[in-house]
Amino acid sequence: TGRLAAPRPGYAPAAWAERCLPGSSAGARRAALRLRGRTYPAPPAVAPRSLLVAADLRGAHRACLSRGGEQRAGFAAGDSWICKSVLSEGHQRTVRKVAWSPCGNYLASASFDATTCIWKKNQDDFECVTTLEGHENEVKSVAWAPSGNLLATCSRDKSVWVWEVDEEDEYECVSVLNSHTQDVKHVVWHPNQELLASASYDDTVKLYREEEDDWVCCATLEGHESTVWSLAFDPSGQRLASCSDDRTVRIWRQYPPGNEQGVACSGSDPSWKCICTLSGFHSRTIYDVAWCQLTGALATACGDDAIRVFEEDPSSDPQQPTFSLTAHLPQAHSQDVNCVAWNPKERGLLASCSDDGEVAFWKYQRPEGL
Amino acid sequence: DEEFVGSRHIETRGHTKQRKLQQKCGDLIRTIRDPEKPNTLEELEVVTESCVEVQEINEDDYLVIIRFTPTVPHCSLATLIGLCLRVKLQRCLPFKHKLEIYISEGTHSTEEDINKQINDKERVAAAMENPNLREIVEQCVLEPD
């Protein structure tokens, strides 16, 4: 179906392609840009693998990290992606997750070395301003609350930690939550409430809120039959998507006390119900799910090397929504896709990374007629 | 009937290829040493030729399933053997594959727990970053001279 315009001089991506999605009426067109980072000498027998992509609020930056313990920050310049900096001093072991602060000036990195580093961005340079310690073993995820004052981390030590940061960049642990019975894989904050969610190897999702001066677990979502790898709130925060080793995505909805639908609540805490399960679409573990804050599209990263996008059917009942698979990109990568992230400013721009060491950028277009 | 014969021929070739891949997997895991005893996994009957299953996912992409029988019910040893199997195959299999490793059914009290750990690639990666554990695995998977 043709090729995109030649890449700008000075940067040569490995491949440009424009593909049509077979079977859909208009054809969802996607452009894939393969970004091959420079390879750095890796410690023996550990090949760099891209584990995470994070886009900041302004859409301009990307932080990529690799298993060797290095981090690379890539900046977009028009349609090209250039690796601008490599942060190799912060961690002794794999960097598992990176997260941009809401203001875009800080980067948090969670590592298997049991620490979380906070980096301050100074134009193209990053300076490690503090290292958060306390977890007993590998930190798996870190997330900033939308307010920018709170940070959450989680670990194989089964705990979730909540940290408060003040104007002087001082961090203090305000709560250690031991609700999960196994390794905690992911934490995410609600988009507009002070509500935290965590996903675990114990097959559950847990929610936490502040109560007096401490944080408490206010809900446990059961239903997945294996490890829950990742979570994403929808733009309104009314729904939460979870993805699992059980090869399903589940959509949960919040029902506050006194809700119209008559869903029972205990005390003043809302109840959460599973209102939709996407099963039969993924043939292996689903490692990540991302909910686009601009369009409501849901993207998944799967161990079958594919990326999929789902959209809610506009006419479906909000209490029992149906989602359709609107894009399926098999062989998006040549190995497991570990992470997907929607650009917060540019509609349809999706980034993915994989065990194959590549970070890919995709342009998703909703099929006509949806 | 040319058509019939033609498709039979392809089917046979598919099976032959799968059998070859199965043998390749078997060859790689047979020589893995037990972490505790001075024997190979084959000698201890932890793995046998029939413990390898190969399924075609796509052209040139296969699902490899290994079912091994640990010699003792000791949990950490079973996990360690699982780790050795995973590392050896991941490194040495010359074809594109996905790998699943399980303790053969009914041979261990905590087999679900062990299977879950062995098949969680993040747990495997973290374990291999532990220098002591890594050294043991490296010794076990070292190709015999």
Short mmCIF file of C-alpha atoms in Angstrom, two decimals:
data_model
loop_
_atom_site.label_atom_id
_atom_site.label_comp_id
_atom_site.label_asym_id
_atom_site.label_seq_id
_atom_site.Cartn_x
_atom_site.Cartn_y
_atom_site.Cartn_z
CA THR A 1 0.00 0.00 0.00
CA GLY A 2 2.95 2.33 -0.37
CA ARG A 3 5.70 3.71 1.73
CA LEU A 4 5.84 6.79 3.88
CA ALA A 5 8.06 9.74 2.99
CA ALA A 6 11.76 9.08 3.30
CA PRO A 7 13.20 9.63 6.72
CA ARG A 8 14.88 12.90 7.49
CA PRO A 9 18.60 13.03 6.84
CA GLY A 10 20.76 12.20 9.79
CA TYR A 11 18.55 9.49 11.06
CA ALA A 12 17.98 6.13 9.45
CA PRO A 13 15.30 4.00 10.98
CA ALA A 14 15.54 0.32 10.28
CA ALA A 15 12.28 0.18 8.42
CA TRP A 16 9.32 2.29 7.47
CA ALA A 17 6.14 0.52 6.56
CA GLU A 18 2.54 1.33 6.10
CA ARG A 19 0.20 -1.58 6.53
CA CYS A 20 -3.47 -2.10 6.23
CA LEU A 21 -5.32 -4.16 8.75
CA PRO A 22 -6.86 -7.05 6.89
CA GLY A 23 -10.55 -7.55 7.29
CA SER A 24 -11.59 -4.11 8.45
CA SER A 25 -13.67 -1.89 6.20
CA ALA A 26 -11.57 1.24 5.97
CA GLY A 27 -8.32 -0.37 6.92
CA ALA A 28 -6.66 0.85 10.07
CA ARG A 29 -3.36 2.14 8.83
CA ARG A 30 -0.32 2.02 10.90
CA ALA A 31 3.17 3.26 10.41
CA ALA A 32 5.84 1.38 12.19
CA LEU A 33 9.12 2.92 12.94
CA ARG A 34 11.72 0.62 14.24
CA LEU A 35 14.10 2.41 16.47
CA ARG A 36 17.32 0.57 16.95
CA GLY A 37 19.22 2.00 19.79
CA ARG A 38 22.95 1.83 19.85
CA THR A 39 24.12 -1.27 21.60
CA TYR A 40 26.26 -0.78 24.62
CA PRO A 41 28.55 -3.47 25.93
CA ALA A 42 26.37 -5.52 28.16
CA PRO A 43 27.40 -7.49 31.22
CA PRO A 44 28.16 -11.08 30.16
CA ALA A 45 25.18 -13.10 29.06
CA VAL A 46 22.67 -10.36 29.78
CA ALA A 47 21.31 -8.92 26.57
CA PRO A 48 19.67 -5.52 26.79
CA ARG A 49 15.95 -5.89 26.55
CA SER A 50 13.52 -3.04 26.40
CA LEU A 51 11.11 -3.33 29.24
CA LEU A 52 9.26 -0.09 29.36
CA VAL A 53 8.31 3.00 27.52
CA ALA A 54 6.92 6.03 29.29
CA ALA A 55 5.57 9.16 27.63
CA ASP A 56 5.43 12.39 29.56
CA LEU A 57 2.41 14.65 29.71
CA ARG A 58 3.64 16.96 27.06
CA GLY A 59 4.07 14.05 24.72
CA ALA A 60 7.53 15.12 23.80
CA HIS A 61 9.76 12.79 25.70
CA ARG A 62 10.24 9.12 25.90
CA ALA A 63 12.25 7.23 28.41
CA CYS A 64 13.33 3.76 27.49
CA LEU A 65 15.12 1.41 29.73
CA SER A 66 16.93 -1.80 29.30
CA ARG A 67 17.68 -4.85 31.32
CA GLY A 68 21.38 -4.17 31.54
CA GLY A 69 20.68 -1.46 34.08
CA GLU A 70 21.01 1.51 31.78
CA GLN A 71 18.35 3.96 30.94
CA ARG A 72 18.01 5.92 27.78
CA ALA A 73 15.91 9.00 27.34
CA GLY A 74 14.81 9.60 23.78
CA PHE A 75 13.41 12.87 22.57
CA ALA A 76 11.17 13.30 19.61
CA ALA A 77 12.30 15.68 16.91
CA GLY A 78 9.50 15.74 14.39
CA ASP A 79 9.18 12.19 13.13
CA SER A 80 12.58 11.01 14.21
CA TRP A 81 13.56 9.64 17.55
CA ILE A 82 17.03 10.28 18.80
CA CYS A 83 18.57 8.85 21.88
CA LYS A 84 19.53 11.93 23.87
CA SER A 85 20.89 10.53 27.02
CA VAL A 86 21.86 7.36 28.73
CA LEU A 87 21.70 7.20 32.49
CA SER A 88 24.01 4.44 33.53
CA GLU A 89 25.00 5.36 37.05
CA GLY A 90 21.82 4.97 39.02
CA HIS A 91 21.18 1.27 39.36
CA GLN A 92 23.14 -1.91 39.94
CA ARG A 93 20.63 -4.23 38.34
CA THR A 94 17.82 -4.29 35.84
CA VAL A 95 15.74 -1.14 35.63
CA ARG A 96 12.21 -2.46 35.57
CA LYS A 97 10.06 0.59 35.21
CA VAL A 98 10.32 4.30 34.56
CA ALA A 99 7.73 6.99 35.14
CA TRP A 100 7.65 10.67 34.30
CA SER A 101 6.28 13.05 36.92
CA PRO A 102 3.10 14.95 35.92
CA CYS A 103 5.11 18.17 35.50
CA GLY A 104 7.59 16.40 33.23
CA ASN A 105 10.65 17.50 35.17
CA TYR A 106 11.35 14.30 37.02
CA LEU A 107 11.82 10.69 36.12
CA ALA A 108 11.46 7.88 38.62
CA SER A 109 13.15 4.55 37.92
CA ALA A 110 12.38 1.32 39.74
CA SER A 111 15.03 -1.39 39.83
CA PHE A 112 15.71 -4.99 40.71
CA ASP A 113 18.38 -3.60 43.02
CA ALA A 114 15.51 -2.79 45.44
CA THR A 115 15.79 0.97 45.02
CA THR A 116 13.89 3.67 43.18
CA CYS A 117 15.87 6.61 41.81
CA ILE A 118 14.43 10.04 41.26
CA TRP A 119 16.08 11.96 38.45
CA LYS A 120 15.70 15.65 37.80
CA LYS A 121 15.75 16.76 34.20
CA ASN A 122 17.96 19.69 33.34
CA GLN A 123 17.60 20.22 29.61
CA ASP A 124 19.27 17.14 28.17
CA ASP A 125 20.87 16.06 31.42
CA PHE A 126 19.44 14.08 34.26
CA GLU A 127 20.71 14.23 37.80
CA CYS A 128 19.84 11.68 40.40
CA VAL A 129 18.39 13.75 43.24
CA THR A 130 17.45 10.96 45.57
CA THR A 131 17.34 7.20 45.96
CA LEU A 132 14.36 5.66 47.73
CA GLU A 133 15.27 2.61 49.75
CA GLY A 134 13.28 0.26 51.86
CA HIS A 135 11.96 -2.55 49.71
CA GLU A 136 13.52 -5.91 50.53
CA ASN A 137 14.00 -7.01 46.97
CA GLU A 138 13.17 -6.18 43.34
CA VAL A 139 11.04 -3.08 42.84
CA LYS A 140 8.66 -3.82 40.01
CA SER A 141 6.78 -0.60 39.41
CA VAL A 142 6.66 3.09 40.29
CA ALA A 143 3.90 5.60 39.64
CA TRP A 144 3.34 9.31 40.30
CA ALA A 145 -0.04 10.52 41.50
CA PRO A 146 -1.59 13.19 39.21
CA SER A 147 -1.14 15.74 42.01
CA GLY A 148 2.62 15.22 41.75
CA ASN A 149 2.96 15.02 45.55
CA LEU A 150 2.71 11.27 45.90
CA LEU A 151 4.62 8.36 44.52
CA ALA A 152 3.88 4.66 44.83
CA THR A 153 6.27 1.72 44.47
CA CYS A 154 5.74 -2.03 44.68
CA SER A 155 7.97 -5.04 44.94
CA ARG A 156 8.46 -8.80 45.01
CA ASP A 157 8.52 -8.32 48.77
CA LYS A 158 4.69 -8.24 48.45
CA SER A 159 4.37 -4.67 49.63
CA VAL A 160 3.21 -1.39 48.15
CA TRP A 161 4.84 1.78 49.50
CA VAL A 162 3.36 5.26 49.33
CA TRP A 163 5.81 8.18 49.39
CA GLU A 164 5.11 11.85 49.86
CA VAL A 165 7.30 14.50 48.27
CA ASP A 166 7.46 18.11 49.41
CA GLU A 167 8.53 21.33 47.66
CA GLU A 168 12.11 20.78 48.66
CA ASP A 169 12.25 17.43 46.83
CA GLU A 170 12.28 15.58 50.14
CA TYR A 171 10.70 12.16 50.01
CA GLU A 172 9.12 10.42 52.96
CA CYS A 173 7.50 7.03 53.11
CA VAL A 174 4.02 7.54 54.52
CA SER A 175 2.72 4.01 54.27
CA VAL A 176 3.78 0.42 53.77
CA LEU A 177 0.88 -1.70 52.57
CA ASN A 178 1.13 -5.44 53.05
CA SER A 179 -2.19 -6.56 51.62
CA HIS A 180 -0.96 -8.73 48.77
CA THR A 181 0.21 -12.26 49.49
CA GLN A 182 2.68 -12.38 46.63
CA ASP A 183 4.94 -10.36 44.34
CA VAL A 184 3.34 -7.04 43.31
CA LYS A 185 3.82 -6.36 39.61
CA HIS A 186 2.29 -2.97 38.97
CA VAL A 187 0.92 0.16 40.63
CA VAL A 188 -1.15 2.91 39.09
CA TRP A 189 -2.93 5.99 40.41
CA HIS A 190 -6.48 6.99 39.66
CA PRO A 191 -6.58 9.96 37.22
CA ASN A 192 -8.53 12.29 39.51
CA GLN A 193 -9.03 10.69 42.92
CA GLU A 194 -6.44 9.86 45.54
CA LEU A 195 -6.86 6.20 44.91
CA LEU A 196 -4.10 3.72 44.22
CA ALA A 197 -4.38 0.35 42.47
CA SER A 198 -1.94 -2.57 42.49
CA ALA A 199 -1.69 -5.81 40.50
CA SER A 200 -0.10 -8.97 41.81
CA TYR A 201 1.23 -12.48 41.26
CA ASP A 202 -1.45 -13.47 43.81
CA ASP A 203 -4.00 -13.06 40.96
CA THR A 204 -5.74 -10.07 42.50
CA VAL A 205 -6.00 -6.33 42.07
CA LYS A 206 -6.16 -4.20 45.18
CA LEU A 207 -7.23 -0.62 45.72
CA TYR A 208 -6.07 1.71 48.45
CA ARG A 209 -7.09 5.08 49.77
CA GLU A 210 -6.02 7.40 52.52
CA GLU A 211 -7.73 7.06 55.86
CA GLU A 212 -6.74 9.47 58.60
CA ASP A 213 -2.98 9.53 58.41
CA ASP A 214 -2.49 6.17 56.84
CA TRP A 215 -3.35 4.28 53.71
CA VAL A 216 -5.67 1.30 53.76
CA CYS A 217 -6.75 -1.36 51.31
CA CYS A 218 -10.35 -0.55 50.43
CA ALA A 219 -11.09 -3.18 47.79
CA THR A 220 -9.81 -6.49 46.42
CA LEU A 221 -10.75 -7.47 42.87
CA GLU A 222 -10.81 -11.20 42.34
CA GLY A 223 -11.49 -13.02 39.13
CA HIS A 224 -8.25 -13.43 37.26
CA GLU A 225 -6.93 -16.97 37.28
CA SER A 226 -3.29 -16.09 37.25
CA THR A 227 -0.81 -13.26 37.78
CA VAL A 228 -2.17 -9.82 37.03
CA TRP A 229 0.60 -8.01 35.19
CA SER A 230 -0.73 -4.54 34.60
CA LEU A 231 -3.56 -2.05 35.10
CA ALA A 232 -4.96 1.04 33.44
CA PHE A 233 -7.74 3.43 34.40
CA ASP A 234 -10.06 4.80 31.74
CA PRO A 235 -10.02 8.59 31.14
CA SER A 236 -12.84 9.19 33.63
CA GLY A 237 -11.43 6.90 36.30
CA GLN A 238 -14.74 5.08 36.58
CA ARG A 239 -13.30 1.92 35.11
CA LEU A 240 -10.13 -0.04 35.49
CA ALA A 241 -8.65 -2.49 33.01
CA SER A 242 -6.44 -5.34 34.20
CA CYS A 243 -4.46 -7.82 32.13
CA SER A 244 -3.18 -11.19 33.17
CA ASP A 245 -1.16 -14.33 32.59
CA ASP A 246 -4.60 -15.97 32.23
CA ARG A 247 -4.71 -14.36 28.75
CA THR A 248 -7.71 -12.15 29.52
CA VAL A 249 -8.31 -8.46 30.03
CA ARG A 250 -10.90 -7.60 32.62
CA ILE A 251 -12.77 -4.33 32.88
CA TRP A 252 -13.92 -3.33 36.36
CA ARG A 253 -16.32 -0.58 37.24
CA GLN A 254 -16.61 1.48 40.38
CA TYR A 255 -20.00 1.67 42.08
CA PRO A 256 -20.19 4.28 44.85
CA PRO A 257 -22.51 3.79 47.84
CA GLY A 258 -26.10 4.61 46.90
CA ASN A 259 -25.49 3.88 43.22
CA GLU A 260 -28.43 3.66 40.83
CA GLN A 261 -27.70 0.10 39.80
CA GLY A 262 -28.23 -1.17 43.34
CA VAL A 263 -24.76 -2.65 43.69
CA ALA A 264 -24.17 -3.24 47.39
CA CYS A 265 -21.35 -1.42 49.12
CA SER A 266 -19.84 -1.99 52.51
CA GLY A 267 -19.59 1.24 54.44
CA SER A 268 -18.48 4.29 52.54
CA ASP A 269 -16.18 2.49 50.13
CA PRO A 270 -17.31 1.99 46.54
CA SER A 271 -17.65 -1.55 45.27
CA TRP A 272 -15.90 -2.74 42.15
CA LYS A 273 -17.47 -5.22 39.79
CA CYS A 274 -16.08 -6.96 36.76
CA ILE A 275 -18.31 -5.77 33.93
CA CYS A 276 -16.48 -7.23 30.96
CA THR A 277 -13.91 -9.92 30.21
CA LEU A 278 -12.00 -9.97 26.93
CA SER A 279 -11.07 -13.58 26.41
CA GLY A 280 -10.10 -15.62 23.39
CA PHE A 281 -8.14 -12.79 21.78
CA HIS A 282 -4.69 -13.33 23.24
CA SER A 283 -2.80 -16.57 22.86
CA ARG A 284 -0.23 -15.94 25.58
CA THR A 285 0.34 -13.85 28.71
CA ILE A 286 -0.75 -10.23 28.41
CA TYR A 287 2.01 -8.12 29.91
CA ASP A 288 0.57 -4.66 29.59
CA VAL A 289 -2.61 -2.74 28.93
CA ALA A 290 -2.89 0.96 28.17
CA TRP A 291 -6.04 3.04 28.04
CA CYS A 292 -5.80 6.10 25.80
CA GLN A 293 -6.84 9.20 27.73
CA LEU A 294 -7.74 11.00 24.49
CA THR A 295 -9.77 8.40 22.61
CA GLY A 296 -10.67 5.64 25.08
CA ALA A 297 -8.96 3.00 22.95
CA LEU A 298 -7.42 0.08 24.85
CA ALA A 299 -4.09 -1.36 23.71
CA THR A 300 -2.50 -4.60 24.89
CA ALA A 301 1.03 -5.98 24.82
CA CYS A 302 1.16 -9.74 24.55
CA GLY A 303 3.62 -12.60 24.86
CA ASP A 304 2.55 -13.78 21.42
CA ASP A 305 4.50 -10.86 19.90
CA ALA A 306 1.32 -9.02 18.97
CA ILE A 307 -0.24 -5.68 19.79
CA ARG A 308 -4.00 -5.38 19.85
CA VAL A 309 -6.35 -2.43 20.14
CA PHE A 310 -9.90 -2.66 21.42
CA GLU A 311 -12.64 -0.07 21.37
CA GLU A 312 -15.90 -0.01 23.22
CA ASP A 313 -18.98 -0.40 21.06
CA PRO A 314 -20.72 2.98 21.31
CA SER A 315 -24.16 1.46 21.62
CA SER A 316 -23.27 -1.01 24.35
CA ASP A 317 -24.74 -0.85 27.85
CA PRO A 318 -22.31 0.99 30.18
CA GLN A 319 -22.98 -1.63 32.86
CA GLN A 320 -22.20 -4.48 30.48
CA PRO A 321 -20.05 -2.96 27.75
CA THR A 322 -18.80 -4.85 24.75
CA PHE A 323 -15.41 -4.20 23.27
CA SER A 324 -14.40 -5.01 19.74
CA LEU A 325 -10.95 -5.81 18.49
CA THR A 326 -10.26 -2.96 16.08
CA ALA A 327 -6.61 -3.63 15.36
CA HIS A 328 -4.46 -6.72 15.59
CA LEU A 329 -0.82 -6.50 14.73
CA PRO A 330 0.69 -9.99 14.79
CA GLN A 331 4.52 -10.02 14.71
CA ALA A 332 4.53 -6.42 15.94
CA HIS A 333 7.84 -7.50 17.38
CA SER A 334 9.86 -10.65 16.92
CA GLN A 335 9.53 -11.54 20.62
CA ASP A 336 7.19 -10.86 23.54
CA VAL A 337 5.75 -7.36 23.66
CA ASN A 338 6.21 -6.16 27.23
CA CYS A 339 4.81 -2.68 27.23
CA VAL A 340 2.55 -0.33 25.31
CA ALA A 341 1.97 3.36 25.93
CA TRP A 342 -0.30 5.89 24.25
CA ASN A 343 1.07 9.34 23.57
CA PRO A 344 -0.90 11.68 25.84
CA LYS A 345 -1.07 14.46 23.27
CA GLU A 346 -1.08 12.92 19.85
CA ARG A 347 -4.11 10.81 19.02
CA GLY A 348 -3.41 7.33 17.84
CA LEU A 349 0.32 7.39 18.52
CA LEU A 350 1.33 4.25 20.36
CA ALA A 351 4.74 3.11 21.52
CA SER A 352 5.68 -0.47 22.30
CA CYS A 353 8.73 -2.31 23.47
CA SER A 354 9.77 -5.89 23.45
CA ASP A 355 12.19 -8.60 24.51
CA ASP A 356 13.59 -8.24 20.99
CA GLY A 357 15.28 -5.03 22.15
CA GLU A 358 13.30 -2.69 19.99
CA VAL A 359 11.02 0.21 20.71
CA ALA A 360 8.42 0.67 18.01
CA PHE A 361 6.04 3.53 17.30
CA TRP A 362 2.66 2.95 15.74
CA LYS A 363 0.01 5.17 14.29
CA TYR A 364 -3.41 3.75 15.02
CA GLN A 365 -6.50 4.93 13.25
CA ARG A 366 -9.95 3.94 14.35
CA PRO A 367 -11.69 1.98 11.58
CA GLU A 368 -14.43 3.96 9.88
CA GLY A 369 -17.94 3.22 10.88
CA LEU A 370 -17.11 2.72 14.53
CA ASP B 1 -5.05 -39.02 -6.45
CA GLU B 2 -2.42 -36.37 -6.80
CA GLU B 3 -3.98 -33.85 -4.49
CA PHE B 4 -4.41 -36.35 -1.74
CA VAL B 5 -0.89 -37.59 -2.08
CA GLY B 6 0.39 -33.99 -2.21
CA SER B 7 -1.19 -33.00 1.08
CA ARG B 8 -0.14 -36.24 2.75
CA HIS B 9 3.40 -35.45 1.71
CA ILE B 10 3.25 -32.00 3.34
CA GLU B 11 1.75 -33.46 6.47
CA THR B 12 4.52 -36.00 6.75
CA ARG B 13 7.14 -33.35 6.22
CA GLY B 14 5.54 -31.28 8.98
CA HIS B 15 5.66 -34.18 11.34
CA THR B 16 9.22 -35.01 10.44
CA LYS B 17 10.25 -31.44 11.09
CA GLN B 18 8.44 -31.42 14.41
CA ARG B 19 10.11 -34.68 15.39
CA LYS B 20 13.49 -33.21 14.49
CA LEU B 21 12.82 -30.17 16.64
CA GLN B 22 11.68 -32.42 19.45
CA GLN B 23 14.92 -34.35 19.20
CA LYS B 24 16.92 -31.14 19.15
CA CYS B 25 15.24 -30.04 22.38
CA GLY B 26 15.83 -33.44 23.91
CA ASP B 27 19.51 -33.34 22.98
CA LEU B 28 19.89 -29.98 24.67
CA ILE B 29 18.25 -30.93 27.93
CA ARG B 30 19.52 -34.50 28.33
CA THR B 31 23.00 -33.36 29.24
CA ILE B 32 22.00 -30.79 31.83
CA ARG B 33 23.52 -31.77 35.13
CA ASP B 34 21.46 -32.17 38.24
CA PRO B 35 22.23 -29.33 40.69
CA GLU B 36 23.02 -31.76 43.52
CA LYS B 37 24.04 -35.09 42.08
CA PRO B 38 26.91 -35.83 39.70
CA ASN B 39 24.47 -37.09 37.07
CA THR B 40 22.69 -35.70 34.09
CA LEU B 41 18.94 -35.13 34.08
CA GLU B 42 18.63 -37.98 31.61
CA GLU B 43 20.53 -40.39 33.83
CA LEU B 44 18.28 -39.51 36.73
CA GLU B 45 15.22 -39.80 34.47
CA VAL B 46 14.23 -36.25 35.29
CA VAL B 47 13.81 -35.74 31.54
CA THR B 48 13.12 -38.31 28.85
CA GLU B 49 12.60 -38.02 25.12
CA SER B 50 8.85 -38.14 25.56
CA CYS B 51 8.87 -35.22 27.97
CA VAL B 52 9.31 -32.79 25.08
CA GLU B 53 6.32 -31.66 23.06
CA VAL B 54 6.62 -29.34 20.08
CA GLN B 55 3.60 -27.61 18.60
CA GLU B 56 3.62 -25.40 15.54
CA ILE B 57 2.39 -21.86 16.22
CA ASN B 58 3.18 -20.42 12.80
CA GLU B 59 5.53 -21.19 10.03
CA ASP B 60 8.96 -21.32 11.70
CA ASP B 61 7.56 -20.54 15.15
CA TYR B 62 7.01 -23.29 17.68
CA LEU B 63 5.69 -23.84 21.17
CA VAL B 64 7.96 -26.11 23.14
CA ILE B 65 6.52 -27.77 26.24
CA ILE B 66 8.74 -29.63 28.67
CA ARG B 67 7.36 -31.79 31.45
CA PHE B 68 10.02 -32.90 33.86
CA THR B 69 9.97 -35.21 36.85
CA PRO B 70 12.00 -34.04 39.82
CA THR B 71 13.80 -36.77 41.73
CA VAL B 72 12.93 -35.43 45.14
CA PRO B 73 9.93 -33.47 46.37
CA HIS B 74 12.21 -30.67 47.52
CA CYS B 75 10.71 -27.46 46.24
CA SER B 76 13.76 -25.31 45.67
CA LEU B 77 15.54 -28.04 43.76
CA ALA B 78 12.61 -28.52 41.42
CA THR B 79 12.54 -24.77 40.75
CA LEU B 80 16.27 -24.81 40.12
CA ILE B 81 15.94 -27.62 37.59
CA GLY B 82 13.17 -25.69 35.90
CA LEU B 83 15.44 -22.68 35.74
CA CYS B 84 18.24 -24.73 34.17
CA LEU B 85 15.87 -26.11 31.55
CA ARG B 86 14.64 -22.66 30.68
CA VAL B 87 18.08 -21.10 30.46
CA LYS B 88 19.55 -23.90 28.35
CA LEU B 89 16.71 -23.94 25.86
CA GLN B 90 16.33 -20.18 25.64
CA ARG B 91 20.02 -19.84 24.83
CA CYS B 92 20.53 -22.81 22.57
CA LEU B 93 17.37 -23.49 20.60
CA PRO B 94 18.16 -22.43 17.05
CA PHE B 95 14.57 -21.75 16.04
CA LYS B 96 11.96 -19.17 17.05
CA HIS B 97 9.99 -20.55 19.96
CA LYS B 98 7.87 -19.98 23.03
CA LEU B 99 8.69 -22.14 26.00
CA GLU B 100 6.56 -23.66 28.73
CA ILE B 101 8.05 -25.81 31.46
CA TYR B 102 6.04 -27.86 33.89
CA ILE B 103 6.57 -30.46 36.53
CA SER B 104 4.87 -33.60 35.26
CA GLU B 105 1.51 -33.93 36.88
CA GLY B 106 1.21 -35.64 40.18
CA THR B 107 4.88 -35.68 41.00
CA HIS B 108 5.03 -32.85 43.45
CA SER B 109 2.91 -31.43 46.19
CA THR B 110 3.52 -27.81 45.32
CA GLU B 111 3.70 -28.27 41.56
CA GLU B 112 1.34 -25.38 40.79
CA ASP B 113 3.53 -23.00 42.75
CA ILE B 114 6.68 -24.26 41.06
CA ASN B 115 5.15 -24.17 37.59
CA LYS B 116 4.01 -20.61 38.12
CA GLN B 117 7.48 -19.48 39.15
CA ILE B 118 9.30 -21.26 36.38
CA ASN B 119 7.00 -19.75 33.77
CA ASP B 120 7.15 -16.19 35.08
CA LYS B 121 9.91 -14.72 32.93
CA GLU B 122 10.43 -11.78 35.25
CA ARG B 123 11.03 -14.09 38.22
CA VAL B 124 13.42 -16.13 36.09
CA ALA B 125 15.32 -13.01 34.99
CA ALA B 126 15.59 -11.74 38.55
CA ALA B 127 16.78 -15.13 39.78
CA MET B 128 19.48 -15.20 37.12
CA GLU B 129 20.74 -11.84 38.39
CA ASN B 130 21.52 -13.51 41.70
CA PRO B 131 25.20 -14.40 41.34
CA ASN B 132 25.08 -17.54 43.47
CA LEU B 133 22.06 -18.98 41.74
CA ARG B 134 23.45 -18.02 38.40
CA GLU B 135 26.71 -19.79 39.05
CA ILE B 136 24.87 -23.00 39.91
CA VAL B 137 22.77 -22.80 36.76
CA GLU B 138 25.81 -22.07 34.59
CA GLN B 139 27.55 -25.14 35.96
CA CYS B 140 24.50 -27.30 35.28
CA VAL B 141 23.97 -26.17 31.70
CA LEU B 142 27.62 -26.16 30.67
CA GLU B 143 28.02 -28.24 27.55
CA PRO B 144 30.01 -31.39 28.19
CA ASP B 145 33.38 -31.47 26.41
#
